[in-house]
Amino acid sequence: MHPKHVLVAGATGFIGQVLVRRLLASGHRVSALYRSRKPEGLEEAAWISTGDLAATSLDPALGTGVDTVVALAARVRPAAAPVTSGPSETERIARNLRDFVIAAGIRRVLVGSSIAARIAETEPRNARGYGREKSAADRIFLSLPRENHEVVLLRPPAVYGPGMRNSMGMLARLVDKGIPLPLGSATAPRHYISLHNLVTLMEAMVAADDAAWTSAAGRAYEPSDGTPVSTRDLVRMMGGVTGRKARLVPFPLSWLRLAGAAAGRPELVSGAVDRLKAADDGSLERHFGWRPAERMPESLAFLAAEVRRV
C-alpha cells in the first residue's frame, strides 16, 4: 500500500480522533484541523489550528500534497434550537471546505454525512433540522466540478463506540442504572454502525486506487453493521454486556409518541421506535473491499467499562 496524505477536518471529534489514530497506525501522513484545542497524544499528525471553520477561509497552501480530504467537521444544533434563516453553520463549513479544495486542487473528498440527510431528501415529512442541514452540506460538496474532483458521501446511521455522547450512550447509562424503560414494544428493526466499522471503512477508502474512486464518485453510501437490531433487543444486549438485567415495560408506542411530542423531543422517540434501514447493495464491498468486521452484541463490549466511567 502506498501511504497517502490525508487532511482531516473535524479531527478532534468522536469519529475524527479515532480515524486520525488509525490512519497514522497504517502509515499514512495526516494533517489534522482543529478549532481551539487539540487532543493529547497523536503527535505524529500535523495539527493545524484553523479557528472557526464556519467563519474562516483556509489557506490553499495547507492542501499541498494532500491526496484526500475527509470532511467530518459540522456544528450540530440542539434539537430544540429555533430555526434561523440563512445557511447553517454546517453549510458554511461545507462551503469553506469546498472552496479550499478547489483552490488547493485536491482531487478526492470523503464526506462524513448522515442517513438523516437521505431521510430529509426522500421523506420530508419525517425530516429533522439536522438531516436538512447535512443534506444541504452534501449538495455543496457535490457541486465540486466533477472533471477535477471526486466526491463520495458516507451516510451512516447512528454511530456507537467508546466516548459516544448521543442518545444511544444515554440509553446505555439508563440500562446500567436499572431504570425501567418503556421500550418493550419497540420492535422495529434499526441499523447502526460501530465506530470501529466506520473508521475501517474510511481507511479503506483513503487507501483505495483510482479505479475505485472513479466508480464511487458522486455516490452516497449508507454503511452499517449489516444486521438491524430493534431497540428492545438493543436494551437487552446492553444489559447483557454491563451485567444488568434490562427492565423493559411494553408501553404503547402511541403513548410514547405523545410523550415525546409533549416534551418537545419527538426525535428521541422516533429514533427508538421507528424502522430505519440503511440501503446496501453490496457496492462498498465491490468498490472498496469493505465489510463490517464486528456486530452486536460483541461490538457493545466496551460498554462494560464505559457506563461506569461516566
PDB file of C-alpha atoms in Angstrom:
ATOM      1  CA  MET A   1       0.000   0.000   0.000  1.00  0.00           C
ATOM      2  CA  HIS A   2       1.282   3.425  -0.961  1.00  0.00           C
ATOM      3  CA  PRO A   3       0.847   5.822   2.011  1.00  0.00           C
ATOM      4  CA  LYS A   4      -1.473   8.760   1.402  1.00  0.00           C
ATOM      5  CA  HIS A   5      -1.513  12.308   2.691  1.00  0.00           C
ATOM      6  CA  VAL A   6      -4.907  12.849   4.300  1.00  0.00           C
ATOM      7  CA  LEU A   7      -6.320  16.113   5.611  1.00  0.00           C
ATOM      8  CA  VAL A   8      -8.998  15.529   8.267  1.00  0.00           C
ATOM      9  CA  ALA A   9     -11.417  18.384   9.022  1.00  0.00           C
ATOM     10  CA  GLY A  10     -13.137  17.735  12.337  1.00  0.00           C
ATOM     11  CA  ALA A  11     -10.178  15.761  13.635  1.00  0.00           C
ATOM     12  CA  THR A  12     -10.969  16.339  17.319  1.00  0.00           C
ATOM     13  CA  GLY A  13     -14.471  14.861  17.184  1.00  0.00           C
ATOM     14  CA  PHE A  14     -15.817  11.475  18.226  1.00  0.00           C
ATOM     15  CA  ILE A  15     -15.041   9.921  14.831  1.00  0.00           C
ATOM     16  CA  GLY A  16     -12.149  12.181  13.842  1.00  0.00           C
ATOM     17  CA  GLN A  17      -9.774  11.291  16.676  1.00  0.00           C
ATOM     18  CA  VAL A  18     -10.169   7.559  16.104  1.00  0.00           C
ATOM     19  CA  LEU A  19      -9.722   7.994  12.361  1.00  0.00           C
ATOM     20  CA  VAL A  20      -6.542  10.029  12.809  1.00  0.00           C
ATOM     21  CA  ARG A  21      -5.125   7.371  15.118  1.00  0.00           C
ATOM     22  CA  ARG A  22      -5.928   4.574  12.684  1.00  0.00           C
ATOM     23  CA  LEU A  23      -4.546   6.386   9.650  1.00  0.00           C
ATOM     24  CA  LEU A  24      -1.274   7.089  11.473  1.00  0.00           C
ATOM     25  CA  ALA A  25      -1.008   3.467  12.587  1.00  0.00           C
ATOM     26  CA  SER A  26      -1.398   2.398   8.950  1.00  0.00           C
ATOM     27  CA  GLY A  27       1.465   4.618   7.842  1.00  0.00           C
ATOM     28  CA  HIS A  28      -0.474   7.483   6.281  1.00  0.00           C
ATOM     29  CA  ARG A  29       0.516  11.110   6.673  1.00  0.00           C
ATOM     30  CA  VAL A  30      -2.194  13.126   8.418  1.00  0.00           C
ATOM     31  CA  SER A  31      -2.881  16.849   8.574  1.00  0.00           C
ATOM     32  CA  ALA A  32      -5.481  17.346  11.299  1.00  0.00           C
ATOM     33  CA  LEU A  33      -7.521  20.542  11.569  1.00  0.00           C
ATOM     34  CA  TYR A  34      -8.763  21.709  14.937  1.00  0.00           C
ATOM     35  CA  ARG A  35     -10.644  24.761  16.150  1.00  0.00           C
ATOM     36  CA  SER A  36      -9.184  25.736  19.504  1.00  0.00           C
ATOM     37  CA  ARG A  37      -7.843  22.749  21.402  1.00  0.00           C
ATOM     38  CA  LYS A  38      -6.099  19.694  20.046  1.00  0.00           C
ATOM     39  CA  PRO A  39      -6.260  16.360  21.880  1.00  0.00           C
ATOM     40  CA  GLU A  40      -3.326  14.965  23.793  1.00  0.00           C
ATOM     41  CA  GLY A  41      -1.291  12.339  22.040  1.00  0.00           C
ATOM     42  CA  LEU A  42      -1.311  11.695  18.299  1.00  0.00           C
ATOM     43  CA  GLU A  43       1.805  13.869  17.954  1.00  0.00           C
ATOM     44  CA  GLU A  44       2.668  12.202  14.643  1.00  0.00           C
ATOM     45  CA  ALA A  45      -0.141  14.138  12.982  1.00  0.00           C
ATOM     46  CA  ALA A  46       0.414  17.691  11.780  1.00  0.00           C
ATOM     47  CA  TRP A  47      -2.126  19.581  13.889  1.00  0.00           C
ATOM     48  CA  ILE A  48      -3.299  22.832  12.336  1.00  0.00           C
ATOM     49  CA  SER A  49      -5.314  25.409  14.269  1.00  0.00           C
ATOM     50  CA  THR A  50      -7.925  26.961  11.975  1.00  0.00           C
ATOM     51  CA  GLY A  51     -10.320  28.707  14.320  1.00  0.00           C
ATOM     52  CA  ASP A  52     -13.995  28.522  13.419  1.00  0.00           C
ATOM     53  CA  LEU A  53     -14.299  26.758  10.057  1.00  0.00           C
ATOM     54  CA  ALA A  54     -17.754  28.279   9.574  1.00  0.00           C
ATOM     55  CA  ALA A  55     -16.185  31.730   9.523  1.00  0.00           C
ATOM     56  CA  THR A  56     -12.640  31.041   8.298  1.00  0.00           C
ATOM     57  CA  SER A  57     -11.249  30.580   4.800  1.00  0.00           C
ATOM     58  CA  LEU A  58      -8.435  28.043   4.696  1.00  0.00           C
ATOM     59  CA  ASP A  59      -5.066  28.818   3.137  1.00  0.00           C
ATOM     60  CA  PRO A  60      -4.775  26.711  -0.059  1.00  0.00           C
ATOM     61  CA  ALA A  61      -1.135  26.044   0.878  1.00  0.00           C
ATOM     62  CA  LEU A  62      -2.434  23.699   3.594  1.00  0.00           C
ATOM     63  CA  GLY A  63      -3.531  21.377   0.796  1.00  0.00           C
ATOM     64  CA  THR A  64      -0.110  20.983  -0.768  1.00  0.00           C
ATOM     65  CA  GLY A  65       0.455  17.302  -1.484  1.00  0.00           C
ATOM     66  CA  VAL A  66      -2.872  16.230   0.037  1.00  0.00           C
ATOM     67  CA  ASP A  67      -4.448  13.210  -1.672  1.00  0.00           C
ATOM     68  CA  THR A  68      -7.779  13.158   0.177  1.00  0.00           C
ATOM     69  CA  VAL A  69      -9.809  15.497   2.365  1.00  0.00           C
ATOM     70  CA  VAL A  70     -12.008  13.765   4.933  1.00  0.00           C
ATOM     71  CA  ALA A  71     -14.749  16.242   5.828  1.00  0.00           C
ATOM     72  CA  LEU A  72     -16.100  15.451   9.289  1.00  0.00           C
ATOM     73  CA  ALA A  73     -16.453  18.992  10.606  1.00  0.00           C
ATOM     74  CA  ALA A  74     -20.000  20.116  11.383  1.00  0.00           C
ATOM     75  CA  ARG A  75     -21.877  22.051  14.008  1.00  0.00           C
ATOM     76  CA  VAL A  76     -24.826  20.197  15.499  1.00  0.00           C
ATOM     77  CA  ARG A  77     -27.599  22.490  16.685  1.00  0.00           C
ATOM     78  CA  PRO A  78     -29.642  21.404  19.709  1.00  0.00           C
ATOM     79  CA  ALA A  79     -32.897  19.791  18.597  1.00  0.00           C
ATOM     80  CA  ALA A  80     -34.889  22.467  20.404  1.00  0.00           C
ATOM     81  CA  ALA A  81     -32.938  25.372  18.885  1.00  0.00           C
ATOM     82  CA  PRO A  82     -35.095  27.771  16.852  1.00  0.00           C
ATOM     83  CA  VAL A  83     -34.873  27.559  13.078  1.00  0.00           C
ATOM     84  CA  THR A  84     -32.974  30.516  11.673  1.00  0.00           C
ATOM     85  CA  SER A  85     -32.944  31.992   8.192  1.00  0.00           C
ATOM     86  CA  GLY A  86     -29.863  31.745   6.034  1.00  0.00           C
ATOM     87  CA  PRO A  87     -27.285  28.968   5.817  1.00  0.00           C
ATOM     88  CA  SER A  88     -26.495  26.927   8.910  1.00  0.00           C
ATOM     89  CA  GLU A  89     -23.015  26.751  10.387  1.00  0.00           C
ATOM     90  CA  THR A  90     -22.687  23.239   8.938  1.00  0.00           C
ATOM     91  CA  GLU A  91     -23.425  24.645   5.469  1.00  0.00           C
ATOM     92  CA  ARG A  92     -20.911  27.462   5.931  1.00  0.00           C
ATOM     93  CA  ILE A  93     -18.260  24.936   6.973  1.00  0.00           C
ATOM     94  CA  ALA A  94     -19.024  22.905   3.844  1.00  0.00           C
ATOM     95  CA  ARG A  95     -18.717  25.993   1.621  1.00  0.00           C
ATOM     96  CA  ASN A  96     -15.361  26.960   3.092  1.00  0.00           C
ATOM     97  CA  LEU A  97     -14.035  23.414   2.714  1.00  0.00           C
ATOM     98  CA  ARG A  98     -15.331  23.200  -0.858  1.00  0.00           C
ATOM     99  CA  ASP A  99     -13.644  26.465  -1.782  1.00  0.00           C
ATOM    100  CA  PHE A 100     -10.430  25.280  -0.138  1.00  0.00           C
ATOM    101  CA  VAL A 101     -10.496  22.012  -2.098  1.00  0.00           C
ATOM    102  CA  ILE A 102     -10.917  23.929  -5.363  1.00  0.00           C
ATOM    103  CA  ALA A 103      -8.158  26.417  -4.577  1.00  0.00           C
ATOM    104  CA  ALA A 104      -5.744  23.694  -3.406  1.00  0.00           C
ATOM    105  CA  GLY A 105      -6.526  21.383  -6.333  1.00  0.00           C
ATOM    106  CA  ILE A 106      -7.301  18.352  -4.145  1.00  0.00           C
ATOM    107  CA  ARG A 107      -8.981  15.605  -6.127  1.00  0.00           C
ATOM    108  CA  ARG A 108     -10.590  13.312  -3.537  1.00  0.00           C
ATOM    109  CA  VAL A 109     -13.147  14.362  -0.914  1.00  0.00           C
ATOM    110  CA  LEU A 110     -14.715  11.888   1.504  1.00  0.00           C
ATOM    111  CA  VAL A 111     -17.697  13.470   3.262  1.00  0.00           C
ATOM    112  CA  GLY A 112     -18.913  12.231   6.634  1.00  0.00           C
ATOM    113  CA  SER A 113     -22.644  12.805   6.356  1.00  0.00           C
ATOM    114  CA  SER A 114     -25.631  11.015   7.925  1.00  0.00           C
ATOM    115  CA  ILE A 115     -28.525   8.781   6.948  1.00  0.00           C
ATOM    116  CA  ALA A 116     -30.644  11.666   8.243  1.00  0.00           C
ATOM    117  CA  ALA A 117     -29.709  13.549   5.052  1.00  0.00           C
ATOM    118  CA  ARG A 118     -31.311  10.865   2.890  1.00  0.00           C
ATOM    119  CA  ILE A 119     -34.443  10.914   5.059  1.00  0.00           C
ATOM    120  CA  ALA A 120     -34.629  14.691   4.633  1.00  0.00           C
ATOM    121  CA  GLU A 121     -34.488  14.248   0.855  1.00  0.00           C
ATOM    122  CA  THR A 122     -36.858  11.294   0.452  1.00  0.00           C
ATOM    123  CA  GLU A 123     -39.196  11.634   3.450  1.00  0.00           C
ATOM    124  CA  PRO A 124     -39.540  15.391   4.031  1.00  0.00           C
ATOM    125  CA  ARG A 125     -42.446  14.910   6.454  1.00  0.00           C
ATOM    126  CA  ASN A 126     -40.091  12.958   8.734  1.00  0.00           C
ATOM    127  CA  ALA A 127     -37.122  15.272   8.264  1.00  0.00           C
ATOM    128  CA  ARG A 128     -35.351  16.871  11.206  1.00  0.00           C
ATOM    129  CA  GLY A 129     -33.289  20.046  11.193  1.00  0.00           C
ATOM    130  CA  TYR A 130     -30.072  18.041  11.475  1.00  0.00           C
ATOM    131  CA  GLY A 131     -30.906  15.990   8.390  1.00  0.00           C
ATOM    132  CA  ARG A 132     -31.826  19.048   6.351  1.00  0.00           C
ATOM    133  CA  GLU A 133     -28.549  20.743   7.276  1.00  0.00           C
ATOM    134  CA  LYS A 134     -26.498  17.656   6.395  1.00  0.00           C
ATOM    135  CA  SER A 135     -28.335  17.317   3.091  1.00  0.00           C
ATOM    136  CA  ALA A 136     -27.603  20.951   2.256  1.00  0.00           C
ATOM    137  CA  ALA A 137     -23.926  20.444   3.129  1.00  0.00           C
ATOM    138  CA  ASP A 138     -23.800  17.330   0.934  1.00  0.00           C
ATOM    139  CA  ARG A 139     -25.137  19.307  -2.031  1.00  0.00           C
ATOM    140  CA  ILE A 140     -22.407  21.891  -1.518  1.00  0.00           C
ATOM    141  CA  PHE A 141     -19.697  19.229  -1.698  1.00  0.00           C
ATOM    142  CA  LEU A 142     -21.349  17.594  -4.705  1.00  0.00           C
ATOM    143  CA  SER A 143     -21.198  20.940  -6.514  1.00  0.00           C
ATOM    144  CA  LEU A 144     -17.437  20.497  -6.892  1.00  0.00           C
ATOM    145  CA  PRO A 145     -16.578  20.258 -10.625  1.00  0.00           C
ATOM    146  CA  ARG A 146     -16.509  16.565 -11.489  1.00  0.00           C
ATOM    147  CA  GLU A 147     -13.768  16.949 -14.060  1.00  0.00           C
ATOM    148  CA  ASN A 148     -11.328  17.925 -11.298  1.00  0.00           C
ATOM    149  CA  HIS A 149     -12.735  16.383  -8.116  1.00  0.00           C
ATOM    150  CA  GLU A 150     -14.209  13.092  -6.883  1.00  0.00           C
ATOM    151  CA  VAL A 151     -16.664  13.349  -4.004  1.00  0.00           C
ATOM    152  CA  VAL A 152     -18.043  10.384  -2.058  1.00  0.00           C
ATOM    153  CA  LEU A 153     -20.670  10.704   0.671  1.00  0.00           C
ATOM    154  CA  LEU A 154     -20.872   8.373   3.648  1.00  0.00           C
ATOM    155  CA  ARG A 155     -24.314   8.480   5.265  1.00  0.00           C
ATOM    156  CA  PRO A 156     -24.175   6.131   8.249  1.00  0.00           C
ATOM    157  CA  PRO A 157     -26.923   5.541  10.807  1.00  0.00           C
ATOM    158  CA  ALA A 158     -26.186   6.164  14.494  1.00  0.00           C
ATOM    159  CA  VAL A 159     -22.513   5.560  15.282  1.00  0.00           C
ATOM    160  CA  TYR A 160     -21.644   3.946  18.605  1.00  0.00           C
ATOM    161  CA  GLY A 161     -18.390   3.295  20.377  1.00  0.00           C
ATOM    162  CA  PRO A 162     -16.183   4.431  23.272  1.00  0.00           C
ATOM    163  CA  GLY A 163     -16.771   8.065  24.132  1.00  0.00           C
ATOM    164  CA  MET A 164     -20.156   8.388  22.432  1.00  0.00           C
ATOM    165  CA  ARG A 165     -22.351  11.216  23.683  1.00  0.00           C
ATOM    166  CA  ASN A 166     -25.528  10.511  21.736  1.00  0.00           C
ATOM    167  CA  SER A 167     -28.937   9.088  22.651  1.00  0.00           C
ATOM    168  CA  MET A 168     -27.504   5.576  22.499  1.00  0.00           C
ATOM    169  CA  GLY A 169     -24.998   6.462  25.205  1.00  0.00           C
ATOM    170  CA  MET A 170     -27.790   7.898  27.333  1.00  0.00           C
ATOM    171  CA  LEU A 171     -29.778   4.680  26.868  1.00  0.00           C
ATOM    172  CA  ALA A 172     -26.819   2.581  27.987  1.00  0.00           C
ATOM    173  CA  ARG A 173     -26.478   4.620  31.175  1.00  0.00           C
ATOM    174  CA  LEU A 174     -30.181   4.199  31.952  1.00  0.00           C
ATOM    175  CA  VAL A 175     -29.867   0.441  31.493  1.00  0.00           C
ATOM    176  CA  ASP A 176     -26.854   0.362  33.795  1.00  0.00           C
ATOM    177  CA  LYS A 177     -28.786   2.225  36.490  1.00  0.00           C
ATOM    178  CA  GLY A 178     -31.574  -0.359  36.366  1.00  0.00           C
ATOM    179  CA  ILE A 179     -34.231   2.185  35.434  1.00  0.00           C
ATOM    180  CA  PRO A 180     -37.408   0.658  33.933  1.00  0.00           C
ATOM    181  CA  LEU A 181     -37.653   1.630  30.274  1.00  0.00           C
ATOM    182  CA  PRO A 182     -40.950   1.876  28.339  1.00  0.00           C
ATOM    183  CA  LEU A 183     -39.424   0.250  25.264  1.00  0.00           C
ATOM    184  CA  GLY A 184     -40.748  -3.292  25.464  1.00  0.00           C
ATOM    185  CA  SER A 185     -42.847  -2.691  22.343  1.00  0.00           C
ATOM    186  CA  ALA A 186     -40.040  -1.062  20.339  1.00  0.00           C
ATOM    187  CA  THR A 187     -39.523  -3.993  17.976  1.00  0.00           C
ATOM    188  CA  ALA A 188     -38.923  -2.182  14.662  1.00  0.00           C
ATOM    189  CA  PRO A 189     -35.534  -3.102  13.122  1.00  0.00           C
ATOM    190  CA  ARG A 190     -32.946  -0.319  13.046  1.00  0.00           C
ATOM    191  CA  HIS A 191     -29.467  -0.215  11.570  1.00  0.00           C
ATOM    192  CA  TYR A 192     -26.422   1.037  13.493  1.00  0.00           C
ATOM    193  CA  ILE A 193     -22.696   1.104  12.816  1.00  0.00           C
ATOM    194  CA  SER A 194     -19.849   0.726  15.275  1.00  0.00           C
ATOM    195  CA  LEU A 195     -17.119   3.339  15.355  1.00  0.00           C
ATOM    196  CA  HIS A 196     -14.592   0.619  14.547  1.00  0.00           C
ATOM    197  CA  ASN A 197     -16.512  -0.481  11.449  1.00  0.00           C
ATOM    198  CA  LEU A 198     -16.928   3.085  10.195  1.00  0.00           C
ATOM    199  CA  VAL A 199     -13.286   4.021  10.683  1.00  0.00           C
ATOM    200  CA  THR A 200     -12.018   0.863   8.975  1.00  0.00           C
ATOM    201  CA  LEU A 201     -14.240   1.755   6.019  1.00  0.00           C
ATOM    202  CA  MET A 202     -12.847   5.286   5.867  1.00  0.00           C
ATOM    203  CA  GLU A 203      -9.319   3.933   5.977  1.00  0.00           C
ATOM    204  CA  ALA A 204     -10.079   1.507   3.138  1.00  0.00           C
ATOM    205  CA  MET A 205     -11.482   4.355   1.059  1.00  0.00           C
ATOM    206  CA  VAL A 206      -8.472   6.584   1.713  1.00  0.00           C
ATOM    207  CA  ALA A 207      -6.149   3.802   0.559  1.00  0.00           C
ATOM    208  CA  ALA A 208      -8.251   2.776  -2.471  1.00  0.00           C
ATOM    209  CA  ASP A 209      -6.979   3.056  -6.022  1.00  0.00           C
ATOM    210  CA  ASP A 210      -8.133   5.448  -8.720  1.00  0.00           C
ATOM    211  CA  ALA A 211     -10.496   2.920 -10.300  1.00  0.00           C
ATOM    212  CA  ALA A 212     -12.436   2.525  -7.050  1.00  0.00           C
ATOM    213  CA  TRP A 213     -12.813   6.278  -6.628  1.00  0.00           C
ATOM    214  CA  THR A 214     -13.854   6.765 -10.238  1.00  0.00           C
ATOM    215  CA  SER A 215     -16.584   4.162  -9.749  1.00  0.00           C
ATOM    216  CA  ALA A 216     -17.714   5.698  -6.456  1.00  0.00           C
ATOM    217  CA  ALA A 217     -17.556   9.400  -7.336  1.00  0.00           C
ATOM    218  CA  GLY A 218     -20.819  11.241  -6.789  1.00  0.00           C
ATOM    219  CA  ARG A 219     -22.402   8.379  -4.857  1.00  0.00           C
ATOM    220  CA  ALA A 220     -23.853   8.284  -1.358  1.00  0.00           C
ATOM    221  CA  TYR A 221     -23.261   5.107   0.665  1.00  0.00           C
ATOM    222  CA  GLU A 222     -25.080   4.043   3.822  1.00  0.00           C
ATOM    223  CA  PRO A 223     -22.688   1.742   5.705  1.00  0.00           C
ATOM    224  CA  SER A 224     -23.911  -0.227   8.703  1.00  0.00           C
ATOM    225  CA  ASP A 225     -23.076  -3.226  10.863  1.00  0.00           C
ATOM    226  CA  GLY A 226     -25.216  -5.238   8.465  1.00  0.00           C
ATOM    227  CA  THR A 227     -27.754  -6.728  10.858  1.00  0.00           C
ATOM    228  CA  PRO A 228     -30.585  -4.473  12.073  1.00  0.00           C
ATOM    229  CA  VAL A 229     -31.467  -4.535  15.770  1.00  0.00           C
ATOM    230  CA  SER A 230     -34.672  -3.409  17.470  1.00  0.00           C
ATOM    231  CA  THR A 231     -34.401  -1.016  20.397  1.00  0.00           C
ATOM    232  CA  ARG A 232     -35.949  -3.649  22.653  1.00  0.00           C
ATOM    233  CA  ASP A 233     -33.232  -6.134  21.723  1.00  0.00           C
ATOM    234  CA  LEU A 234     -30.563  -3.434  21.936  1.00  0.00           C
ATOM    235  CA  VAL A 235     -31.566  -2.732  25.545  1.00  0.00           C
ATOM    236  CA  ARG A 236     -31.331  -6.449  26.329  1.00  0.00           C
ATOM    237  CA  MET A 237     -27.874  -6.643  24.748  1.00  0.00           C
ATOM    238  CA  MET A 238     -26.739  -3.610  26.726  1.00  0.00           C
ATOM    239  CA  GLY A 239     -27.911  -5.290  29.908  1.00  0.00           C
ATOM    240  CA  GLY A 240     -26.023  -8.423  28.962  1.00  0.00           C
ATOM    241  CA  VAL A 241     -22.664  -6.718  28.409  1.00  0.00           C
ATOM    242  CA  THR A 242     -22.960  -4.496  31.500  1.00  0.00           C
ATOM    243  CA  GLY A 243     -24.188  -7.277  33.788  1.00  0.00           C
ATOM    244  CA  ARG A 244     -27.518  -5.544  34.429  1.00  0.00           C
ATOM    245  CA  LYS A 245     -30.935  -7.073  33.918  1.00  0.00           C
ATOM    246  CA  ALA A 246     -32.803  -4.985  31.362  1.00  0.00           C
ATOM    247  CA  ARG A 247     -36.092  -3.728  32.791  1.00  0.00           C
ATOM    248  CA  LEU A 248     -38.463  -3.310  29.839  1.00  0.00           C
ATOM    249  CA  VAL A 249     -42.087  -2.197  30.027  1.00  0.00           C
ATOM    250  CA  PRO A 250     -44.334  -2.833  26.955  1.00  0.00           C
ATOM    251  CA  PHE A 251     -45.613   0.740  26.792  1.00  0.00           C
ATOM    252  CA  PRO A 252     -47.942   1.514  23.818  1.00  0.00           C
ATOM    253  CA  LEU A 253     -45.955   3.254  21.076  1.00  0.00           C
ATOM    254  CA  SER A 254     -48.719   5.813  20.529  1.00  0.00           C
ATOM    255  CA  TRP A 255     -48.322   6.925  24.136  1.00  0.00           C
ATOM    256  CA  LEU A 256     -44.570   7.200  23.716  1.00  0.00           C
ATOM    257  CA  ARG A 257     -45.027   9.416  20.672  1.00  0.00           C
ATOM    258  CA  LEU A 258     -47.433  11.659  22.570  1.00  0.00           C
ATOM    259  CA  ALA A 259     -44.967  11.932  25.454  1.00  0.00           C
ATOM    260  CA  GLY A 260     -42.141  12.810  23.082  1.00  0.00           C
ATOM    261  CA  ALA A 261     -44.217  15.479  21.365  1.00  0.00           C
ATOM    262  CA  ALA A 262     -45.305  16.945  24.716  1.00  0.00           C
ATOM    263  CA  ALA A 263     -41.668  17.141  25.831  1.00  0.00           C
ATOM    264  CA  GLY A 264     -40.641  18.800  22.584  1.00  0.00           C
ATOM    265  CA  ARG A 265     -38.353  15.876  21.703  1.00  0.00           C
ATOM    266  CA  PRO A 266     -40.250  13.749  19.178  1.00  0.00           C
ATOM    267  CA  GLU A 267     -36.961  12.785  17.501  1.00  0.00           C
ATOM    268  CA  LEU A 268     -35.875  10.860  20.602  1.00  0.00           C
ATOM    269  CA  VAL A 269     -38.962   8.671  20.379  1.00  0.00           C
ATOM    270  CA  SER A 270     -38.845   8.192  16.607  1.00  0.00           C
ATOM    271  CA  GLY A 271     -35.147   7.332  16.946  1.00  0.00           C
ATOM    272  CA  ALA A 272     -36.114   4.465  19.236  1.00  0.00           C
ATOM    273  CA  VAL A 273     -39.321   3.076  17.763  1.00  0.00           C
ATOM    274  CA  ASP A 274     -39.310   3.768  14.006  1.00  0.00           C
ATOM    275  CA  ARG A 275     -37.864   1.392  11.442  1.00  0.00           C
ATOM    276  CA  LEU A 276     -34.535   2.536   9.987  1.00  0.00           C
ATOM    277  CA  LYS A 277     -32.951   0.588   7.171  1.00  0.00           C
ATOM    278  CA  ALA A 278     -29.609   1.511   5.642  1.00  0.00           C
ATOM    279  CA  ALA A 279     -29.518   0.978   1.886  1.00  0.00           C
ATOM    280  CA  ASP A 280     -26.821  -1.555   0.998  1.00  0.00           C
ATOM    281  CA  ASP A 281     -26.453  -3.009  -2.487  1.00  0.00           C
ATOM    282  CA  GLY A 282     -23.039  -4.520  -1.815  1.00  0.00           C
ATOM    283  CA  SER A 283     -21.221  -1.739  -3.656  1.00  0.00           C
ATOM    284  CA  LEU A 284     -18.999  -0.832  -0.699  1.00  0.00           C
ATOM    285  CA  GLU A 285     -17.524  -4.318  -0.796  1.00  0.00           C
ATOM    286  CA  ARG A 286     -17.258  -4.283  -4.595  1.00  0.00           C
ATOM    287  CA  HIS A 287     -15.607  -0.879  -4.792  1.00  0.00           C
ATOM    288  CA  PHE A 288     -13.517  -0.824  -1.614  1.00  0.00           C
ATOM    289  CA  GLY A 289     -13.319  -4.415  -0.390  1.00  0.00           C
ATOM    290  CA  TRP A 290     -15.017  -3.485   2.880  1.00  0.00           C
ATOM    291  CA  ARG A 291     -17.433  -5.401   5.006  1.00  0.00           C
ATOM    292  CA  PRO A 292     -18.267  -4.873   8.701  1.00  0.00           C
ATOM    293  CA  ALA A 293     -15.773  -6.595  10.986  1.00  0.00           C
ATOM    294  CA  GLU A 294     -17.986  -6.688  14.082  1.00  0.00           C
ATOM    295  CA  ARG A 295     -21.649  -6.845  15.053  1.00  0.00           C
ATOM    296  CA  MET A 296     -23.776  -6.606  18.157  1.00  0.00           C
ATOM    297  CA  PRO A 297     -23.649  -7.842  20.852  1.00  0.00           C
ATOM    298  CA  GLU A 298     -19.855  -8.327  20.628  1.00  0.00           C
ATOM    299  CA  SER A 299     -19.364  -4.753  19.396  1.00  0.00           C
ATOM    300  CA  LEU A 300     -21.039  -3.465  22.588  1.00  0.00           C
ATOM    301  CA  ALA A 301     -18.402  -4.972  24.886  1.00  0.00           C
ATOM    302  CA  PHE A 302     -16.880  -1.524  25.514  1.00  0.00           C
ATOM    303  CA  LEU A 303     -19.992  -0.540  27.486  1.00  0.00           C
ATOM    304  CA  ALA A 304     -18.949  -2.619  30.480  1.00  0.00           C
ATOM    305  CA  ALA A 305     -16.284  -0.032  31.276  1.00  0.00           C
ATOM    306  CA  GLU A 306     -17.860   2.963  29.550  1.00  0.00           C
ATOM    307  CA  VAL A 307     -21.042   3.341  31.612  1.00  0.00           C
ATOM    308  CA  ARG A 308     -19.139   3.214  34.894  1.00  0.00           C
ATOM    309  CA  ARG A 309     -16.691   5.872  33.793  1.00  0.00           C
ATOM    310  CA  VAL A 310     -19.401   8.498  33.259  1.00  0.00           C
TER     311      VAL A 310
END
